[in-house]
Amino acid sequence: MQHLTVVIPVRNFRLEQLIASIDALLGCGAKCIDEIIVVDFGSCDPVKLQPHPKTRVIRVEADVWSSSEAINIGVLSAKNSIVAKIDADMLVPKYAGKRLDSAASHLGREDAASMFLAQPIDLPPEIETSEALQLALTARDASVWEEGHVRPRWGEGGLSIFSVDKWNEIGGFDTRFVDWGNEDNDFSRRIRLSGGRVIWMEYGTIVHVWHSPAVTSPDAAQRAASNKALFEKNKSVYRPHRFRHSSFISSIASPDIMTRVRPMVTVAIATSERLNRDQMIAEAILRFQGQLDHDFEIVVVDNGSSKTATKRLRTNLNKLRGVPQPRVEVLESPSIPASRNLAAQVARGRYICVVDDDDLALPNRLIDHLRPLQEDPQAHGSHGGWIDFDDKTGVIEVNQGKSRSIETLLAGTGKITAHPASFYRTDVMRAIPYDESFELGSDLDVAVRQALNGIRIAHTGSFVVLRRFHSENVTRTGYSKQLSSGVRTRSRALEVIGATRYHTIRDRASKQSGLIECTPHYSMQEIVELMPEYAGVWTVFCAAEGIPKANSPEAAEFASKNGAEICTLESGLDQPLVLAFSPVETARTALDLQAQAERVLETPVMILPSDEIAKLRKLRFKWSQLLPKASDRVWLSPTYVDLRELLSDMATLPAEIAKKIIVVSDHTEENESYYLALPHFDGNVEHAVWLIRRCTGRTLTKTSAFNIRRVNEGEY
Amino acid sequence: MRLTVSNDSEYNATVITADVDCNTDATPLLSRVMVFGMMCNNSSPMTALAAVCFFHRYCGEQINFDSIRIGANHLTGIRHIVGSSVNVSTVDGRYNKLSDKSIDMLVCQDDQAGRRLPTDGANTSKRIIWGGDFVNSVSRDSYGYTIPEVYTNARLICDDLHISAALGLIAGAERIRNLYLREKAPSVEKRNLQVALASAGIATIFS
């Protein structure tokens, strides 16, 4: 026999009706019922019942009535794994007892994901509670309720039966619903969205006894409207467990009660022993401080590290304050995919937030990942934009990301997504695990396999992470392995669709490969402030002209002390002059210098990575020398939207190739794009093209200079 | 549940979409099943039966097919898979077309592909080898995986037995005489499936 706990939430409700409801439950013959919990949610007169071995009252203090919270308290206190929630004005007739047994048995043995609902029959006011109870205790079938009216099937839960596991999975009843109304519709909809069916019980399983409205607060109508709006607007499946309105957590619950409910998110970090690991991982974790009201857990999987290093990691993580205590799992052999799979297996959160041990989450990260899932309940996760920064030089690259589909991933249009900017449903990560046969590159592989299997990852429309580049980055140390993994990933996915269909893939990709706008836009200043204070080498500068205090002795002394010089930031024609100070190490020092300079000079002062300025100065080009002869053959790169990206690529080229490269720009009404072009020269052109591809990852295609002229027509 | 069957000719794939349209339907993890390497007859009642096989765990109390007409026999079959209380639209009581029993089919996954398809020599026979995600869910790696002729994402929402049956129905449509299946499954599910396909004129043989 599958046992069942019945939960009855009440606040300032007529005791006579509550007792009738309990008497009907005890008298209906349902063998499954072995516990009835009445949750008294701050009634003015506390509920007092005659002692009964199956019945108990949980009293909590609360100023605001929240049926949702009362039910959650009951479920959390239940001793059985199947729970029936029934309203205090409902009666279960005698003939329906076996239906409860059958429903409990179905949920316990066959299908714990689903829920049972019953349509109430509304009795007319003429039938009083005592008479209705008498009929319920003796009725043989539903024909005795011929004077009643059955309610339509919306999803309302006068009586709902569900498993505690399912309740826990979706986050229970949403306690943002106050009073009552729509919280039950919302709960049943989320059960269905999470893969459970709603099974309607037979006609006449419960009857509703008429009563005058129990809650008559002046703002009841406003609350009902607010509940309705919440139901219509928020379509997300998983919600956080919150006890917003009552004294349950502070006074009733045992200290570990919240360990029974699942957190919203598991922050999953795979790590292995390397230089500065403990410091970087601590920084990575502390970036989640204050996010999502700490409704997350942190799982760190240490793989392939020495026992000493693991012990040191545990000790250091135990010292962290202000975030949930990280849980450390250990894998003896080094494997990033196995670590991530282990994290998914042990995760208790409904979502997994992928975090690298050296990256820094932006303050909005978790909430931004959840936002698109509220609008589209069928999305399986989200990814966002990411900002790369170099730990040593401070050079920054901003990446918005693109639509993540099988076409864009296979066509390899570049900068589509970053694994540490991703967020997935936990069940998806368990269903499509990382391929442990990959040493590196399992992140791209899992993204491609997700897309191939129809998993939808939405974009947050925001930046979510600062991705750190440093000497120990696997992106740097294992670059060639990642490239070969990428080839393997793409080739087998392509084989499924059919290699001959690559043109279709490319065509579809070209329609989806636009950059997704991320807001808010971060200025250089804001990014520097978000970076670790010890990172980078920076140049602080301001416009050379129009400095109010330029000639003051204080300014002269300050400029001299900090090695200021008048120069340009970039080479080329008509560059504006700036007053630049000597490069300084660490972001903290640069920000301090900037603040001092602003105070002394009384003018806006800016910051740029010194390395980037050096690059801009090193690269020379003149627009007047751009165009090759119309008869020439040239090799042309794919489009660059960002000129800095192009310049950065040029800086990676050997000098003899860089000299031969020219820059072509294409202006349209809306924006500007750039190309690297390599004109024909005497020598090994093919080798030069190969070198460019190796250094920049861009494949140049052969074209006629005539086409370039057309691109530039009307430009000057 | 509204079930729609279509073909993506550019990818040579069958696409079956499930849209929740009543308050008893569950939402599957995937609302779109793709079968790469196989196009379907999207007006055949056998395809409707295949769609129900894929989404049977999620169908509530009613099923609507877009543009597929089915007969009473197929309705019986669907009810054996989903449950007797389900209502199905687009049923034409005068539509009695069943299988013409012209081919035998074996549907299996790669590791079972070496087995021979029993035939009596008089009928043509066909074998479908299918696979899903590259990564083995137990070992969590892709060692030994070979790309199958038919690839489907259906494993995320459906058991192997019903996937095999559905792929057989899509590939063979109204021509199947015997459908050979080799998946392990509870006997109740096997029996229900056997009766369901028998209602449409197909003998299911488990081996």
PDB file of N, CA and C in Angstrom, chain B residues 45-78:
ATOM      1  N   PRO B  45      -1.605   6.585 -42.461  1.00  0.00           N
ATOM      2  CA  PRO B  45      -2.007   6.354 -41.057  1.00  0.00           C
ATOM      3  C   PRO B  45      -0.934   5.621 -40.268  1.00  0.00           C
ATOM      4  N   MET B  46      -0.064   4.886 -40.990  1.00  0.00           N
ATOM      5  CA  MET B  46       1.037   4.206 -40.279  1.00  0.00           C
ATOM      6  C   MET B  46       1.997   5.254 -39.692  1.00  0.00           C
ATOM      7  N   THR B  47       2.134   6.359 -40.402  1.00  0.00           N
ATOM      8  CA  THR B  47       2.993   7.432 -39.891  1.00  0.00           C
ATOM      9  C   THR B  47       2.366   8.042 -38.634  1.00  0.00           C
ATOM     10  N   ALA B  48       1.042   8.119 -38.646  1.00  0.00           N
ATOM     11  CA  ALA B  48       0.344   8.620 -37.447  1.00  0.00           C
ATOM     12  C   ALA B  48       0.619   7.703 -36.264  1.00  0.00           C
ATOM     13  N   LEU B  49       0.576   6.414 -36.549  1.00  0.00           N
ATOM     14  CA  LEU B  49       0.857   5.427 -35.496  1.00  0.00           C
ATOM     15  C   LEU B  49       2.299   5.592 -34.995  1.00  0.00           C
ATOM     16  N   ALA B  50       3.203   5.860 -35.933  1.00  0.00           N
ATOM     17  CA  ALA B  50       4.613   6.074 -35.562  1.00  0.00           C
ATOM     18  C   ALA B  50       4.746   7.308 -34.667  1.00  0.00           C
ATOM     19  N   ALA B  51       4.028   8.365 -35.026  1.00  0.00           N
ATOM     20  CA  ALA B  51       4.097   9.596 -34.220  1.00  0.00           C
ATOM     21  C   ALA B  51       3.621   9.328 -32.793  1.00  0.00           C
ATOM     22  N   VAL B  52       2.578   8.523 -32.681  1.00  0.00           N
ATOM     23  CA  VAL B  52       2.071   8.191 -31.341  1.00  0.00           C
ATOM     24  C   VAL B  52       3.098   7.360 -30.573  1.00  0.00           C
ATOM     25  N   CYS B  53       3.792   6.466 -31.281  1.00  0.00           N
ATOM     26  CA  CYS B  53       4.844   5.679 -30.612  1.00  0.00           C
ATOM     27  C   CYS B  53       5.890   6.604 -30.000  1.00  0.00           C
ATOM     28  N   PHE B  54       6.305   7.614 -30.750  1.00  0.00           N
ATOM     29  CA  PHE B  54       7.338   8.526 -30.243  1.00  0.00           C
ATOM     30  C   PHE B  54       6.864   9.304 -29.013  1.00  0.00           C
ATOM     31  N   PHE B  55       5.626   9.781 -29.068  1.00  0.00           N
ATOM     32  CA  PHE B  55       5.177  10.724 -28.023  1.00  0.00           C
ATOM     33  C   PHE B  55       4.166  10.107 -27.050  1.00  0.00           C
ATOM     34  N   HIS B  56       4.080   8.776 -27.002  1.00  0.00           N
ATOM     35  CA  HIS B  56       2.995   8.162 -26.233  1.00  0.00           C
ATOM     36  C   HIS B  56       3.031   8.519 -24.749  1.00  0.00           C
ATOM     37  N   ARG B  57       4.218   8.769 -24.214  1.00  0.00           N
ATOM     38  CA  ARG B  57       4.292   9.055 -22.772  1.00  0.00           C
ATOM     39  C   ARG B  57       3.707  10.421 -22.425  1.00  0.00           C
ATOM     40  N   TYR B  58       3.519  11.237 -23.410  1.00  0.00           N
ATOM     41  CA  TYR B  58       3.168  12.638 -23.130  1.00  0.00           C
ATOM     42  C   TYR B  58       1.746  12.999 -23.556  1.00  0.00           C
ATOM     43  N   CYS B  59       1.112  12.091 -24.273  1.00  0.00           N
ATOM     44  CA  CYS B  59      -0.231  12.410 -24.781  1.00  0.00           C
ATOM     45  C   CYS B  59      -1.232  12.376 -23.640  1.00  0.00           C
ATOM     46  N   GLY B  60      -2.047  13.391 -23.576  1.00  0.00           N
ATOM     47  CA  GLY B  60      -3.094  13.444 -22.574  1.00  0.00           C
ATOM     48  C   GLY B  60      -4.340  12.755 -23.084  1.00  0.00           C
ATOM     49  N   GLU B  61      -5.474  13.417 -22.951  1.00  0.00           N
ATOM     50  CA  GLU B  61      -6.722  12.731 -23.256  1.00  0.00           C
ATOM     51  C   GLU B  61      -7.191  12.906 -24.689  1.00  0.00           C
ATOM     52  N   GLN B  62      -6.450  13.682 -25.495  1.00  0.00           N
ATOM     53  CA  GLN B  62      -6.859  13.760 -26.898  1.00  0.00           C
ATOM     54  C   GLN B  62      -5.643  13.932 -27.810  1.00  0.00           C
ATOM     55  N   ILE B  63      -5.785  13.385 -29.012  1.00  0.00           N
ATOM     56  CA  ILE B  63      -4.711  13.492 -30.003  1.00  0.00           C
ATOM     57  C   ILE B  63      -5.318  14.024 -31.294  1.00  0.00           C
ATOM     58  N   ASN B  64      -4.682  15.056 -31.839  1.00  0.00           N
ATOM     59  CA  ASN B  64      -5.113  15.590 -33.130  1.00  0.00           C
ATOM     60  C   ASN B  64      -3.993  15.393 -34.140  1.00  0.00           C
ATOM     61  N   PHE B  65      -4.351  14.869 -35.291  1.00  0.00           N
ATOM     62  CA  PHE B  65      -3.354  14.767 -36.357  1.00  0.00           C
ATOM     63  C   PHE B  65      -3.640  15.842 -37.384  1.00  0.00           C
ATOM     64  N   ASP B  66      -2.556  16.432 -37.857  1.00  0.00           N
ATOM     65  CA  ASP B  66      -2.722  17.401 -38.936  1.00  0.00           C
ATOM     66  C   ASP B  66      -2.695  16.652 -40.251  1.00  0.00           C
ATOM     67  N   SER B  67      -3.770  16.676 -40.941  1.00  0.00           N
ATOM     68  CA  SER B  67      -3.843  16.166 -42.317  1.00  0.00           C
ATOM     69  C   SER B  67      -3.562  14.679 -42.482  1.00  0.00           C
ATOM     70  N   ILE B  68      -3.684  13.901 -41.422  1.00  0.00           N
ATOM     71  CA  ILE B  68      -3.594  12.446 -41.612  1.00  0.00           C
ATOM     72  C   ILE B  68      -4.949  11.838 -41.277  1.00  0.00           C
ATOM     73  N   ARG B  69      -5.482  11.122 -42.230  1.00  0.00           N
ATOM     74  CA  ARG B  69      -6.769  10.465 -42.012  1.00  0.00           C
ATOM     75  C   ARG B  69      -6.486   9.043 -41.537  1.00  0.00           C
ATOM     76  N   ILE B  70      -7.105   8.648 -40.459  1.00  0.00           N
ATOM     77  CA  ILE B  70      -6.889   7.277 -39.995  1.00  0.00           C
ATOM     78  C   ILE B  70      -8.217   6.556 -39.902  1.00  0.00           C
ATOM     79  N   GLY B  71      -8.145   5.229 -39.935  1.00  0.00           N
ATOM     80  CA  GLY B  71      -9.349   4.417 -39.836  1.00  0.00           C
ATOM     81  C   GLY B  71      -9.557   3.914 -38.423  1.00  0.00           C
ATOM     82  N   ALA B  72     -10.642   3.185 -38.251  1.00  0.00           N
ATOM     83  CA  ALA B  72     -10.989   2.693 -36.922  1.00  0.00           C
ATOM     84  C   ALA B  72      -9.937   1.711 -36.401  1.00  0.00           C
ATOM     85  N   ASN B  73      -9.339   0.953 -37.333  1.00  0.00           N
ATOM     86  CA  ASN B  73      -8.314   0.010 -36.894  1.00  0.00           C
ATOM     87  C   ASN B  73      -7.113   0.724 -36.277  1.00  0.00           C
ATOM     88  N   HIS B  74      -6.731   1.811 -36.944  1.00  0.00           N
ATOM     89  CA  HIS B  74      -5.591   2.560 -36.415  1.00  0.00           C
ATOM     90  C   HIS B  74      -5.941   3.214 -35.085  1.00  0.00           C
ATOM     91  N   LEU B  75      -7.181   3.637 -34.961  1.00  0.00           N
ATOM     92  CA  LEU B  75      -7.635   4.206 -33.696  1.00  0.00           C
ATOM     93  C   LEU B  75      -7.484   3.175 -32.578  1.00  0.00           C
ATOM     94  N   THR B  76      -7.881   1.952 -32.874  1.00  0.00           N
ATOM     95  CA  THR B  76      -7.731   0.882 -31.879  1.00  0.00           C
ATOM     96  C   THR B  76      -6.261   0.721 -31.518  1.00  0.00           C
ATOM     97  N   GLY B  77      -5.426   0.744 -32.540  1.00  0.00           N
ATOM     98  CA  GLY B  77      -3.985   0.609 -32.308  1.00  0.00           C
ATOM     99  C   GLY B  77      -3.456   1.715 -31.416  1.00  0.00           C
ATOM    100  N   ILE B  78      -3.854   2.932 -31.723  1.00  0.00           N
ATOM    101  CA  ILE B  78      -3.383   4.080 -30.927  1.00  0.00           C
ATOM    102  C   ILE B  78      -3.823   3.932 -29.471  1.00  0.00           C
TER     103      ILE B  78
END
